[in-house]
Short mmCIF file of C-alpha atoms in Angstrom, two decimals:
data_model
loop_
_atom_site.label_atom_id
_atom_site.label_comp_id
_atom_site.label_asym_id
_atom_site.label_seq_id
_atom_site.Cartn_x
_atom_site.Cartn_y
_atom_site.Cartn_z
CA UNK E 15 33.45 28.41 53.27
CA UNK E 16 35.08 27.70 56.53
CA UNK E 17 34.93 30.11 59.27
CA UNK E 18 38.02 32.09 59.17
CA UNK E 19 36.45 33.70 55.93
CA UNK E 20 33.45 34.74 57.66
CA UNK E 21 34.93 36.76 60.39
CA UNK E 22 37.25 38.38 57.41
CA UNK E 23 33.54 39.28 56.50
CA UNK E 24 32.27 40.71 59.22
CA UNK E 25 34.77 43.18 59.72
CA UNK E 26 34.26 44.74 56.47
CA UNK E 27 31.74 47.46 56.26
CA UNK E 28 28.85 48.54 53.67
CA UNK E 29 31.19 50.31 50.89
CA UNK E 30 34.46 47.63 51.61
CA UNK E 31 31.43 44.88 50.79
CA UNK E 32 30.12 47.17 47.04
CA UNK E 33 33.70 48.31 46.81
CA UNK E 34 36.57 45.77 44.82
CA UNK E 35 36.91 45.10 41.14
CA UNK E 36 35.63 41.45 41.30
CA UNK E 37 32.26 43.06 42.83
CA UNK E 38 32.04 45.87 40.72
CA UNK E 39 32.33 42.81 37.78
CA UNK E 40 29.45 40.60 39.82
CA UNK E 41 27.24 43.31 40.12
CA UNK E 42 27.77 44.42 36.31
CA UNK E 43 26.83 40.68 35.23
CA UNK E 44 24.27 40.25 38.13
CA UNK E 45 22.34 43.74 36.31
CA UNK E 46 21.86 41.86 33.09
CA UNK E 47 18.97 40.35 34.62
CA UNK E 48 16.72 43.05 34.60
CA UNK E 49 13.23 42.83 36.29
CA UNK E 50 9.91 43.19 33.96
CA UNK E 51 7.95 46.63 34.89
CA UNK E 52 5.42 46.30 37.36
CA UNK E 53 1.85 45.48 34.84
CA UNK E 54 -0.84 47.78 34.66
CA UNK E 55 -3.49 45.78 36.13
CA UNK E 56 -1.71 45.78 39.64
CA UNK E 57 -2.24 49.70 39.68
CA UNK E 58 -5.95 48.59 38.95
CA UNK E 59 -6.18 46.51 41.73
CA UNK E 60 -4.48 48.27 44.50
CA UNK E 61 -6.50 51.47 43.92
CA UNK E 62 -9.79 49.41 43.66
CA UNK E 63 -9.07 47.82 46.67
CA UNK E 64 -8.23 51.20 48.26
CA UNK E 65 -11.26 52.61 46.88
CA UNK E 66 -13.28 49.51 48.24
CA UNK E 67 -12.12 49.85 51.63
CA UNK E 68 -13.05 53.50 51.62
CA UNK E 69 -16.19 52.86 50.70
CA UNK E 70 -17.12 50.48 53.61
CA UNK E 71 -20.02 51.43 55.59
CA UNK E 72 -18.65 52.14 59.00
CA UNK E 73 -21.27 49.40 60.34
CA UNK E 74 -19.60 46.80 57.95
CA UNK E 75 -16.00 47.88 58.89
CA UNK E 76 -17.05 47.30 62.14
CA UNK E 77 -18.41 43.79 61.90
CA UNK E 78 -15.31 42.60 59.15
CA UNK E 79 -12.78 44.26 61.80
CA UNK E 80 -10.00 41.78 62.51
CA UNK E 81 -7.75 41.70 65.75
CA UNK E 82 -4.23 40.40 65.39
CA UNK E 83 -3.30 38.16 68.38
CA UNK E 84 -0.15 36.02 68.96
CA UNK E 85 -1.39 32.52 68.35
CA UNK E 86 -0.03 31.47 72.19
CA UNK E 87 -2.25 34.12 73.51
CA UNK E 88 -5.01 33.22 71.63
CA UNK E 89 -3.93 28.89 72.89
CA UNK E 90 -3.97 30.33 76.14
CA UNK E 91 -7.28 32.29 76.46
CA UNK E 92 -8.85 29.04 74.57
CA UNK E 93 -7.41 26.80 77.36
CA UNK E 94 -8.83 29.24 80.02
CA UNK E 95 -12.35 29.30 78.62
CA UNK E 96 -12.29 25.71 78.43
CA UNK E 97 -11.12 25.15 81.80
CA UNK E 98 -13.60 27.77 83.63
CA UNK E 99 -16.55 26.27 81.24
CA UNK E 100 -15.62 22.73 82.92
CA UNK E 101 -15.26 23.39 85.60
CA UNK E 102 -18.95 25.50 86.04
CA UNK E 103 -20.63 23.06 84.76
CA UNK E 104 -19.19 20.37 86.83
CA UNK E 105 -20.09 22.49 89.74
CA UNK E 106 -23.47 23.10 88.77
CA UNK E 107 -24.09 19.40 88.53
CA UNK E 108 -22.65 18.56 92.30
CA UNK E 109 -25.05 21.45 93.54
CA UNK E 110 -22.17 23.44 94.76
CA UNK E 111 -22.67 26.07 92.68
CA UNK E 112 -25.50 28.11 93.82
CA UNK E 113 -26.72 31.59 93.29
CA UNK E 114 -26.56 33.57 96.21
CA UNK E 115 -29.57 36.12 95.58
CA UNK E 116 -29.62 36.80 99.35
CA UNK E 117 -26.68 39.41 98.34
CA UNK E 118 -28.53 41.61 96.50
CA UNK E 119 -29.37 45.58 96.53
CA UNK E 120 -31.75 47.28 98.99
CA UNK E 121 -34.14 47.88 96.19
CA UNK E 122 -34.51 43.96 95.19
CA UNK E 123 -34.74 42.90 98.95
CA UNK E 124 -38.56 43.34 100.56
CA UNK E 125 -38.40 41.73 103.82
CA UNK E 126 -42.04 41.29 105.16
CA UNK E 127 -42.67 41.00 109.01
CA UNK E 128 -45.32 38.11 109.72
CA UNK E 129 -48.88 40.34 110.53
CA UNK E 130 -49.93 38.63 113.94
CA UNK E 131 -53.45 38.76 112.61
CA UNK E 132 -52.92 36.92 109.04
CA UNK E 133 -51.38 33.68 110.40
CA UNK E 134 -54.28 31.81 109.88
CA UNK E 135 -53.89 32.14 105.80
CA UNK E 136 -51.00 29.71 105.71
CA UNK E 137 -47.87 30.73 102.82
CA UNK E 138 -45.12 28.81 104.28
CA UNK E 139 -45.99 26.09 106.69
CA UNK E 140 -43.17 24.10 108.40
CA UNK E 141 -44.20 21.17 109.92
CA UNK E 142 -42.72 20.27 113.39
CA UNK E 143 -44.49 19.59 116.86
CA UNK E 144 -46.21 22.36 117.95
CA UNK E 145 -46.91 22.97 114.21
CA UNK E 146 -45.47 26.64 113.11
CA UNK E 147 -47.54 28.46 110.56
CA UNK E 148 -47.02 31.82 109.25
CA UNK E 149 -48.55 33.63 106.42
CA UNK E 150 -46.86 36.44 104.23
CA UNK E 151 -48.26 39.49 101.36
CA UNK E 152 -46.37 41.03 99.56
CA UNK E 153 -46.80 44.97 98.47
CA UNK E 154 -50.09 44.37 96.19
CA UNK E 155 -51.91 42.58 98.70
CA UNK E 156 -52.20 39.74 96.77
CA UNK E 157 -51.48 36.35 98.42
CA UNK E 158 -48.51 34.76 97.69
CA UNK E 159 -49.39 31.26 97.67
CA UNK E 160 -46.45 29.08 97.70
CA UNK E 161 -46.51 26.45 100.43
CA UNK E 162 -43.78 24.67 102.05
CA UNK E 163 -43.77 21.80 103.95
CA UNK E 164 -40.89 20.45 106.14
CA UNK E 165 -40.26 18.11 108.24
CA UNK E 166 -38.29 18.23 111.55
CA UNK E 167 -36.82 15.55 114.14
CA UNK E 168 -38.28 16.20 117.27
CA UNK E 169 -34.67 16.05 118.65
CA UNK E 170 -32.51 17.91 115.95
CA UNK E 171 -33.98 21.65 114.98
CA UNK E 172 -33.23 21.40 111.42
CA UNK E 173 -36.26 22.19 109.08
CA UNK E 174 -36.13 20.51 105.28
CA UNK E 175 -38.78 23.01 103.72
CA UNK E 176 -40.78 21.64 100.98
CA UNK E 177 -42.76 23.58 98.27
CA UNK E 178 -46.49 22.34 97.64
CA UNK E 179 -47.07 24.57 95.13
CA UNK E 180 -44.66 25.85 92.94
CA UNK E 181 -46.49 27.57 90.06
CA UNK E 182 -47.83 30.10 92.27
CA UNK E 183 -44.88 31.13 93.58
CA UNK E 184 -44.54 33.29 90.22
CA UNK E 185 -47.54 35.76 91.34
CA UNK E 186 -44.51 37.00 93.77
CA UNK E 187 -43.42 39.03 90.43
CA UNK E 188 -40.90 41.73 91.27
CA UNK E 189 -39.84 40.54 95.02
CA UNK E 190 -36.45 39.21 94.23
CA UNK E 191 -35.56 37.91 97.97
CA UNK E 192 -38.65 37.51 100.75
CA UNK E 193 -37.68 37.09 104.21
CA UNK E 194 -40.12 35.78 106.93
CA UNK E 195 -38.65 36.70 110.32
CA UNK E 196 -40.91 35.58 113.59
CA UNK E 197 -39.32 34.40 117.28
CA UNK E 198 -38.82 30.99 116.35
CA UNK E 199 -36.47 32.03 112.99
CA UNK E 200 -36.32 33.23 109.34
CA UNK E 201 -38.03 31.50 106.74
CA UNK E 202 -36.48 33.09 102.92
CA UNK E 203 -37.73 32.94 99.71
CA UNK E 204 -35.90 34.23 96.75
CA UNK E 205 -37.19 34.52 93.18
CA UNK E 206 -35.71 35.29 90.16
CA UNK E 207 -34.64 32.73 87.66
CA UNK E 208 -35.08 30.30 89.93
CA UNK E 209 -36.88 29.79 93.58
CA UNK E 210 -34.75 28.83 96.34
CA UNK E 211 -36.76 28.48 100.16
CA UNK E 212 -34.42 28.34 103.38
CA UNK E 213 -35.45 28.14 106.27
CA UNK E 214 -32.98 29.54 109.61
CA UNK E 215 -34.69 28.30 112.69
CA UNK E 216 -33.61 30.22 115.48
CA UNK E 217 -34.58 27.80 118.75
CA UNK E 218 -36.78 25.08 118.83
CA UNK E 219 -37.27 22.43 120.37
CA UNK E 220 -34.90 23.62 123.43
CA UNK E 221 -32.33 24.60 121.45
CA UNK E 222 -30.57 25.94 118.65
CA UNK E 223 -30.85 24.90 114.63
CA UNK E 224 -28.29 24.70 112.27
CA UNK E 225 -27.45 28.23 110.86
CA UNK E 226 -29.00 27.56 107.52
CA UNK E 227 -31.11 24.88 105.69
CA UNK E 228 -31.62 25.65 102.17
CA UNK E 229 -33.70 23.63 98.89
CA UNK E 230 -33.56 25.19 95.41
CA UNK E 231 -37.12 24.52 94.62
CA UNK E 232 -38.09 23.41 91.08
CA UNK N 23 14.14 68.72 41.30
CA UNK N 24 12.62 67.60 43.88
CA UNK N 25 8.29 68.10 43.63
CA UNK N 26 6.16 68.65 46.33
CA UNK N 27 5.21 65.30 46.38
CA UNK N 28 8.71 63.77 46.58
CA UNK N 29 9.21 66.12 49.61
CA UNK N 30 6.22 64.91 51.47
CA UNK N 31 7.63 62.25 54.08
CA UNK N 32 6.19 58.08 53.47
CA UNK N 33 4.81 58.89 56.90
CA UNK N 34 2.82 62.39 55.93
CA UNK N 35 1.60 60.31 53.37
CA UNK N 36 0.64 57.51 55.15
CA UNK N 37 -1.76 59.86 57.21
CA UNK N 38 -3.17 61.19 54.60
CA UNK N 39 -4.17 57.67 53.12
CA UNK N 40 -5.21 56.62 56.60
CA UNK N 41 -7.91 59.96 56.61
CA UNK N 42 -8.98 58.37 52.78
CA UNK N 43 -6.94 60.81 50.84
CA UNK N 44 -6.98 58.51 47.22
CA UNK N 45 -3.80 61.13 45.78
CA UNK N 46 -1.70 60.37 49.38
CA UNK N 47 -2.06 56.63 48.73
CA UNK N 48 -1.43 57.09 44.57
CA UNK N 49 2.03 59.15 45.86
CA UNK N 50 2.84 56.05 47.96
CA UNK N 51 2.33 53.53 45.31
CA UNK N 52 4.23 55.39 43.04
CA UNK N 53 7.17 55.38 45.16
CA UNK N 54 7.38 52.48 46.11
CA UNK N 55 5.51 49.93 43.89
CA UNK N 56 8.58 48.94 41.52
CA UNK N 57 11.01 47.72 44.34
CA UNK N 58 8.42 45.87 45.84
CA UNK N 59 7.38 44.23 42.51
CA UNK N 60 11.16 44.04 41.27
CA UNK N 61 11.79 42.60 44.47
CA UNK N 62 9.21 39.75 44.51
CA UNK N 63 10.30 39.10 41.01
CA UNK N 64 13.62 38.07 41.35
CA UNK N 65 12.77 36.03 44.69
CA UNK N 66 10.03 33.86 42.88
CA UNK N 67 11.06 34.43 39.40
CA UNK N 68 7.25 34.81 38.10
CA UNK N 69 5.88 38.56 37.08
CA UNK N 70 2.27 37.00 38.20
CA UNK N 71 3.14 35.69 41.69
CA UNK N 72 5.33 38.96 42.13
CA UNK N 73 2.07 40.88 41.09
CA UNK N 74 0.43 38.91 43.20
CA UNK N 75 2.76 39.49 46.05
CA UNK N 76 3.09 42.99 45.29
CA UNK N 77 -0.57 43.42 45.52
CA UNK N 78 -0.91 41.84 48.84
CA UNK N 79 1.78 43.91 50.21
CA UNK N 80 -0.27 47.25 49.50
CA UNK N 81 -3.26 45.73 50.47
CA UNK N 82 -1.95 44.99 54.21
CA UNK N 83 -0.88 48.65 53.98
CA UNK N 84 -4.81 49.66 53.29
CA UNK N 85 -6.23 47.46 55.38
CA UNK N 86 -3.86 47.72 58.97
CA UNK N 87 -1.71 51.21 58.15
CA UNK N 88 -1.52 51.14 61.77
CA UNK N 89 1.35 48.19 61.28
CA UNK N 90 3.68 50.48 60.01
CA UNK N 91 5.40 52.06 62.57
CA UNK N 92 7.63 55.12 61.28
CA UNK N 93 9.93 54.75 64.01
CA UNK N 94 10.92 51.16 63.51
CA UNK N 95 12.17 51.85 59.85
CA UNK N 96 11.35 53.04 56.47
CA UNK N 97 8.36 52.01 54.66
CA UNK N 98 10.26 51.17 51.52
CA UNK N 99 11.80 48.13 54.42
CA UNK N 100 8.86 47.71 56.04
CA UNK N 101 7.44 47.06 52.38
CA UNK N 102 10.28 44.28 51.66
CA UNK N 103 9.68 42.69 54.60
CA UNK N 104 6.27 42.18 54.15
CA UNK N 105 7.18 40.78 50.15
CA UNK N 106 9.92 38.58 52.22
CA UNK N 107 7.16 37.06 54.22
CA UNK N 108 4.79 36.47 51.32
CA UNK N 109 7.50 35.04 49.34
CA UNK N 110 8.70 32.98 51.89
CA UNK N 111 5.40 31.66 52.49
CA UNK N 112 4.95 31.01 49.17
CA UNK N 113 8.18 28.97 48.97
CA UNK N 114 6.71 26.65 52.01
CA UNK N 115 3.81 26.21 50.23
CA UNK N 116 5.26 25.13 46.74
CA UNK N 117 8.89 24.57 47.29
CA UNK N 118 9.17 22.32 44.28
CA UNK N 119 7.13 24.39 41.75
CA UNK N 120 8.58 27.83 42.90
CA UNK N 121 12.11 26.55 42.99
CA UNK N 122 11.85 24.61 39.42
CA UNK N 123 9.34 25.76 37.20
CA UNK N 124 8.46 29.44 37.54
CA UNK N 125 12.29 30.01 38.00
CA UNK N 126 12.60 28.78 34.46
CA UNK N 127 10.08 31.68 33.02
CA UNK N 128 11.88 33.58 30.41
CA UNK N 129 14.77 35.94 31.68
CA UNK N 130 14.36 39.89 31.32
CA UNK N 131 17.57 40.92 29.40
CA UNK N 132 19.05 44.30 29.42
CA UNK N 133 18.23 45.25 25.71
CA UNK N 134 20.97 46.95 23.55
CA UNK N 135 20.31 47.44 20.14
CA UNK N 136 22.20 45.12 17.90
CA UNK N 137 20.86 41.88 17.22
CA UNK N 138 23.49 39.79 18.02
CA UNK N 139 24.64 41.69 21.28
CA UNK N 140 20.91 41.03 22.51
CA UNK N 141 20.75 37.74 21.81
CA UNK N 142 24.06 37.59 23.82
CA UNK N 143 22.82 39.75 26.61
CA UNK N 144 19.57 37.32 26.92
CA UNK N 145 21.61 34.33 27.35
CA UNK N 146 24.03 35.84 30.04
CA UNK N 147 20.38 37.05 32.09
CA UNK N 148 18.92 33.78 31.52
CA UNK N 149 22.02 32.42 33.13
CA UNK N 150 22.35 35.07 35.81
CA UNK N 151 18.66 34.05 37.03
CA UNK N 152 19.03 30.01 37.17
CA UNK N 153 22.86 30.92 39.08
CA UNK N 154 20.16 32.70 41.42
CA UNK N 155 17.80 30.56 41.47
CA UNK N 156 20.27 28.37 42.73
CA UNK N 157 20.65 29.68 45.83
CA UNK N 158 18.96 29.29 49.03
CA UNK N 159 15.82 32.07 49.33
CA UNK N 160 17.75 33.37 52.19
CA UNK N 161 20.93 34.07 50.15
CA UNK N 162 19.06 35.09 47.49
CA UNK N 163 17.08 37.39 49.83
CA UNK N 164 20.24 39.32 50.63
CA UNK N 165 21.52 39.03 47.11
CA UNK N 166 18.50 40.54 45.45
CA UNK N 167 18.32 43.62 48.69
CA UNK N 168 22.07 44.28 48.22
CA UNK N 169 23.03 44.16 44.42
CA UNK N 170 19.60 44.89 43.20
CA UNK N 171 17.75 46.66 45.75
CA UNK N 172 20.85 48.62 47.32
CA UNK N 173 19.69 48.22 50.23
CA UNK N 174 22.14 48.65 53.00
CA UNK N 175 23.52 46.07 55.21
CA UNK N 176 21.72 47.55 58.50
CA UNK N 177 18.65 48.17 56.30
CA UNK N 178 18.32 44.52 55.06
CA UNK N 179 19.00 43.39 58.64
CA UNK N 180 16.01 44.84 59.61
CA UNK N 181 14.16 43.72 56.76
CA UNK N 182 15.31 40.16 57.38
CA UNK N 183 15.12 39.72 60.65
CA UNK N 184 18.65 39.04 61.30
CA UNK N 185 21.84 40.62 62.79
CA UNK N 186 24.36 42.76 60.03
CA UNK N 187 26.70 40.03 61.08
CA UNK N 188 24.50 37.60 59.24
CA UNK N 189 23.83 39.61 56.23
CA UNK N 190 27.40 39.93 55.72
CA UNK N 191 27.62 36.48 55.94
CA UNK N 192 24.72 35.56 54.04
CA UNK N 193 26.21 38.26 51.02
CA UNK N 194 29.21 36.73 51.26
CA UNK N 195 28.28 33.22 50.78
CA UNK N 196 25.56 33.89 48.14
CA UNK N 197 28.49 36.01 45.94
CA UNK N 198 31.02 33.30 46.24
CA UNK N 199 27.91 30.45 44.78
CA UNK N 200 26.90 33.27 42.12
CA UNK N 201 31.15 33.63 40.92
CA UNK N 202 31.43 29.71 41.00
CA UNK N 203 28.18 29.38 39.07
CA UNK N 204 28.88 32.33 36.69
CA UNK N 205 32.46 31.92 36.31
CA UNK N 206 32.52 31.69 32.75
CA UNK N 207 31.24 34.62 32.43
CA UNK N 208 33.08 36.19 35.00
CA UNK N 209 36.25 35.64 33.58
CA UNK N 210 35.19 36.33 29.49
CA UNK N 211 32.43 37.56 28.32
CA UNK N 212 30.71 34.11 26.33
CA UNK N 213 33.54 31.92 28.00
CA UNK N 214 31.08 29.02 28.36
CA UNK N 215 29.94 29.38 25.28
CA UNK N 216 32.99 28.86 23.55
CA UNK N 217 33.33 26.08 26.54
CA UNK N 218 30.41 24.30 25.05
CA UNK N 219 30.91 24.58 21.37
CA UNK N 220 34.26 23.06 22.46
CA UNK N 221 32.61 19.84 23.46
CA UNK N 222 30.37 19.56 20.35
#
């Protein structure tokens, strides 16, 4: 069939194309072949099916509910996943990724000023010359007993704090983010699903600390 | 005359089977269940694969009626196109077995009531379904729509896929292979089988 025939073709429309004695005599030979009636059992089957689906408790509809989506779509949100799922975890292994629970609302925050008359019943102790100690309660009254010990250069005012005792910093229960502020800095303590200390020293030593010093504790 | 059924629109009725109204979807099935199995049947040549087919057409229509859009075309061609894709599917999966051995089931004949005249009529059906089996499924596709179906050219377009341009084309290719194949037949009723009794 070369090409010249085809455009002939195109031209002609719907009744030209069932129109013409040699397609009248095609289609006349062409109907000899006549298709079987549809069988019985496919009415069966269709209405059962209907009749299943109907049936469905909503619950199950629900959970056998299917979305259509374009198979690149569905490539591309697979590639995505993958890639962000990498990518945390690689993060999380470095240490870069960390929680920032100091963001939180002003109903998880309790920030407890140092009682001048308490600092002998150490919490947080941050070792240095001229030895800081400061001790902290929460709401209940109940001691929070978590210790940390750090260690400072006499020349450079950066604290590394250092938890003694772990396991009791649970008893802190509800107090998501615990700030210690006195005159020589902040010492914070945030709880949750994990503990994290930091410790902002504000002058010592003659002059000022790094902004922030912070240890994820176990 | 037209019943109150017939006048109710596919898409009236489509509602209605959506909202679980069992008589709606009987209506629907009624309508349009012996294209769509006629359909399948000449594509694959097999009443249990175009059962099959047929079946699984409906069955997409229970399960996601919100694929038929109204707007986009009739549900008669929204129907075919969904047999088209089942078939076609079906064709990737067993090209050899649907092309040599299921097109080989017995032919359907037109049945007229003298012996001899059936016999006759069974041998020209038999030999109008290999010429179509024959052809490529996407000739055939158009064949089947057009002389069978009576589809029109903008309707099977739609159902296809395609452009009218290449349904025309398509037609016009697939009736040229059918008048080689069946010339015999074309030109004298039992031509090639005075042809063949010739060579014996």
């Amino acid at each position: 069939m070369n090409e010249k025939d085809d455009n002939k073709d195109f031209l002609k429309s719907d009744s030209e194309f069932t129109g013409g004695a040699d397609n009248e005599k095609l289609r006349s030979l062409l109907r000899t072949w006549q298709a079987p009636d549809a069988p019985s059992a496919l009415d069966t089957r269709v209405l059962a099916a209907y009749r299943r689906r109907n049936t469905l408790p909503t619950w199950r509809r629900m959970v056998t509910a299917t979305i259509p989506v374009p198979a690149p779509v569905a490539m591309i949100f697979v590639v995505l996943l993958l890639a962000s799922a990498l990518l945390a975890a690689r993060a999380l292994r470095s240490g870069e990724l960390k929680p920032d629970r100091t963001i939180t609302s002003a109903a998880q925050t309790k920030t407890t000023e140092a009682p001048a008359n308490q600092e002998k019943a150490p919490a947080f102790e941050v070792n240095s010359p001229g030895s800081v100690t400061e001790t902290v309660r929460n709401d209940s009254s109940a001691p929070i007993a978590g210790r940390a010990a750090g260690s400072m250069d006499a020349g450079r005012s950066e604290v590394i704090p250092r938890v003694a005792k772990p396991a009791s910093l649970k008893t802190v229960g509800k107090v998501h983010v615990l700030s210690i502020e006195s005159d020589h800095g902040t010492i914070q303590l945030v709880t949750g699903d994990e503990y994290r200390l930091s410790a902002t020293p504000k002058i010592y030593a003659g002059g000022y600390s790094k902004p922030s010093n912070e240890r994820r504790l176990p | 005359m037209p019943d109150a059924w017939d006048r109710d629109s596919d898409a009236s009725l489509m509602e209605r089977t959506r909202s679980g109204d069992e008589a709606a979807l009987l209506q629907l099935y009624q309508r349009h269940r012996d294209p769509t199995f006629h359909f399948a049947y000449r594509m694959l040549g097999s009443a249990e694969q175009a059962e099959d087919v047929t079946h699984d057409c409906f069955l997409s229509l229970i399960r996601s009626p919100g694929r038929f859009d109204p707007r986009r075309g009739s549900l008669r061609a929204y129907l075919y196109a969904a047999a088209r894709n089942l078939v076609l599917k079906r064709f990737r999966r067993s090209l050899n077995e649907v092309a040599g051995e299921n097109l080989g089931e017995k032919a359907h004949a037109a049945v007229p009531e003298e012996p001899l005249r059936h016999l006759l009529a069974e041998e020209l059906s038999g030999e109008v379904r290999k010429a179509l089996a024959q052809m490529s499924p996407l000739q055939r596709e158009v064949i089947v729509l057009f002389e069978y179906e009576e589809q029109s050219l903008a309707e099977i377009a739609s159902i296809v896929g395609t452009d009218v341009g290449t349904v025309k084309s398509r037609l016009h290719r697939g009736r040229e292979c059918l008048r080689r194949e069946l010339a015999p037949y074309l030109n004298g009723a039992g031509g090639k089988r005075r042809e063949k009794s010739d060579h014996e």
